[in-house]
Amino acid sequence: MALWIQAQQLQGDALHQMQSLYGQHFPIEVRHYLAQWLEAQPWDAIDLENQQDEFKAKRLLDGLIQELQRKAEHQMGEDGFLLKIKLGHYATQLKSSYDPCPLELVRCVKHILYTEQRLVQEASNASSPGLGPVDGTPQRYQQINQTFEELRVMTQDTENDLRKLQHSQEYFIIQYQESLRIQAQLSSLASIPPAERVQRESGLQSRKSTLEAWLTREANTLQKYRQELAEKHQRTLALLRKQQTVIVDDELIQWKRRQQLAGNGGPSEGGLDILQAWCEKLADMIWQNRQLIRRVEHLTQQLPIPGPTEELLTDLNATVTDIISALVTSTFIIEKQPPQVLKTQTKFSATVRLLVGGKLNVHMNPPQVKATIISEQQAKALLKNENTRNDSSGEILNNNCVMEYHQTTGTLSAHFRTMSLKRIKRSDRRGAESVTEEKFTVLFESQFSVGGNELVFHVKTLSLPVVVIVHGSQDNNATATVLWDNAFSETGRVPFVVPDKVLWPQLCEALNMKYKSEVQSDRGLSEDNLVFLAQKAFSSSSNNTEDYCNMTITWSQFNRESLPGRNFTFWQWFDGVIELMKRHLKSHWNDGAILGFLNKQQAQDMLMSKPNGTFLLRFSDSEIGGITIAWVAENPNKAGERMVWNLMPFTTKDFSIRSLADRISDLNHLLFLYPNQPKEEVFSRYCTPPNSKAVGDGYVKPEIKQVVKVEFSSPNPEPSPGNSFMEHAASPTVNQHNNFTIYPSMNDSMLDTEGEFDLDETMDMARQVEEFLRQPMETQWSGQPS
């Protein structure tokens, strides 16, 4: 069912909330008549913080205007006349409002659709309490909403009791004034004759005694009412604090944890709209109860009655101020984190948001937010409330920003768009710690008041750990520090403590998350892949997954100590694989064409049972970011014997010259991708189409092809021996029967003793050929026409 149809069925408070979403900024009639179109547009595909997406937003705005105009033109008859004028007016109004800032339209519509969806889900849950979560809404969300309803009832009940107390106290004061008037009359009796005085004195004394007895009883009753009211406030505040703990210490902390894992490639942390709605409800109820407590205080000051109530009210005041303070300081959060690997002299952005800013009207006097980079030690001192003397560990340019209120969404946030780390001051490192293991954090702080300067808040929040680099070559190791911290940090830790060792399955989860995210694939690391990684990490030969379940891996094993016999660490090797895959081989991985995580012996065992020409792709053990082709063929030096050959690994540099699919297509002795797929079925759609178009102006078009200088027994022998050769495109100025020798074939074998092909020299020579062929024809071959 369409969202708008469901939204129209809302009732009561939910209906009022839905209606309040609309106004001059976005009329409800536009939502009604363009419901299907609005819900079909890719609003979520636009990043509100990315100015480059403004063009997409502009297209959506233009589409909205066109749809409104088209809808207006189709209105016919007497009833349609007014609607035609109204829709045309709305089209003009929206174009005028959002044409200067189309991203604001996207922000507005996203907020509307998200809120409607939330209200519909909440209404569905309320109507089906016994059926569990509806539309994916978690059970805990229902519990939070039920608690809010309970708090609303308790607050309303307290307010009713306060009103009764006020009426009783007002009547008490009137009667007290009456008793004072009687006392004054009794005092004036001395001036009248004794006979009359006795008669009147008797009546006044009787009225006075009766009234004083009533006042005494009523004073005790008022004191009792006050006591009961204070106790009700205590229960309400206790439930408010409990609800705040659930929202701030559970839900918001979980959101922050998801945000941290998203830095490792985990799923998006999700929007903040639901959390903001809860926090605003909390702020509203806390503020209501604070005002009720102050009204009780006013009543006690107006009519002091000795008793424990005054002390109770003092405690209540302190408690409610503490609750609102905790809420405000906890909801000053970083919506968009700065990059966790931060390069100096490079622009970066971040967004901070105050979830209760709109509800507390903080935007009426917009506060300024300042960003400072501080060290791990300074962050520890800050959380201990130690005086850091405003120290920083570097200088950030453009580090001040005023918080802006977005009326359409009700959000108060500060967008730092062009910050840049000018310099960094490093601390003394411990032991074997490198600069890429040193953690910093960006401190965001602000100060503002609420309630007419009644309460002043100084709020601070720390970013996720940041590793500062000065050169791109440090990115690999810095990423390792960030991945380990994001994956294994614990909630509420001392900055930025992480365990030095973790269980291998925990690291597997982090590596798989990172790999799937970077390669942008649903095909993650299989159990066999993880066993291969375990063998590499622990220098083990076991193929049993369970052997590694209880093993721990240390940070040093992960990215400080080199692998045995290598000059790189486990992470550096794995990150090299990620870089290679995401730059050149994503499609092949997603197709399942790359097995990848195999060693040379495993590849040999798998291929020897297959026909000649069967090949597979595996990651190089010896080179970072390398992938090699292993294939089975006859041994040219020994008739009847088969062997597995391995090409020298290809790297990113090689694939920037010629793609993997083209290279596999070039090698005619490669016939079947393991286990038995014809290579054309797998790779042909990725191959570069042949260039048959003639090139004029005296130039010929070169083409580099992969050739292995070994004779293999296969149905399709190689065209000619050599490292590479050029195919000349047809040209009217070149005789097609001519064969040009660009460079002589090398006599030495291109395969080393382990069967590895040396590609580097081949590529160098190929580049020389390209440069040679770029020269005019007359300088290449004399006698040829130019």
PDB file of C-alpha atoms in Angstrom, residues 602-612 614 632 642 644 674-675:
ATOM      1  CA  GLN A 602      46.660 -25.671  -3.690  1.00  0.00           C
ATOM      2  CA  ALA A 603      46.402 -24.271  -7.210  1.00  0.00           C
ATOM      3  CA  GLN A 604      48.590 -27.106  -8.533  1.00  0.00           C
ATOM      4  CA  ASP A 605      46.535 -29.792  -6.764  1.00  0.00           C
ATOM      5  CA  MET A 606      43.321 -28.351  -8.186  1.00  0.00           C
ATOM      6  CA  LEU A 607      44.573 -27.956 -11.774  1.00  0.00           C
ATOM      7  CA  MET A 608      46.385 -31.267 -12.230  1.00  0.00           C
ATOM      8  CA  SER A 609      43.084 -33.149 -12.348  1.00  0.00           C
ATOM      9  CA  LYS A 610      41.768 -30.896 -15.136  1.00  0.00           C
ATOM     10  CA  PRO A 611      42.335 -30.882 -18.920  1.00  0.00           C
ATOM     11  CA  ASN A 612      45.201 -28.937 -20.429  1.00  0.00           C
ATOM     12  CA  THR A 614      42.468 -25.056 -17.547  1.00  0.00           C
ATOM     13  CA  VAL A 632      48.004 -26.706 -16.565  1.00  0.00           C
ATOM     14  CA  ARG A 642      51.974 -32.248 -17.536  1.00  0.00           C
ATOM     15  CA  VAL A 644      51.292 -26.235 -13.732  1.00  0.00           C
ATOM     16  CA  TYR A 674      38.531 -23.619 -13.392  1.00  0.00           C
ATOM     17  CA  PRO A 675      36.707 -25.916 -13.102  1.00  0.00           C
TER      18      PRO A 675
END
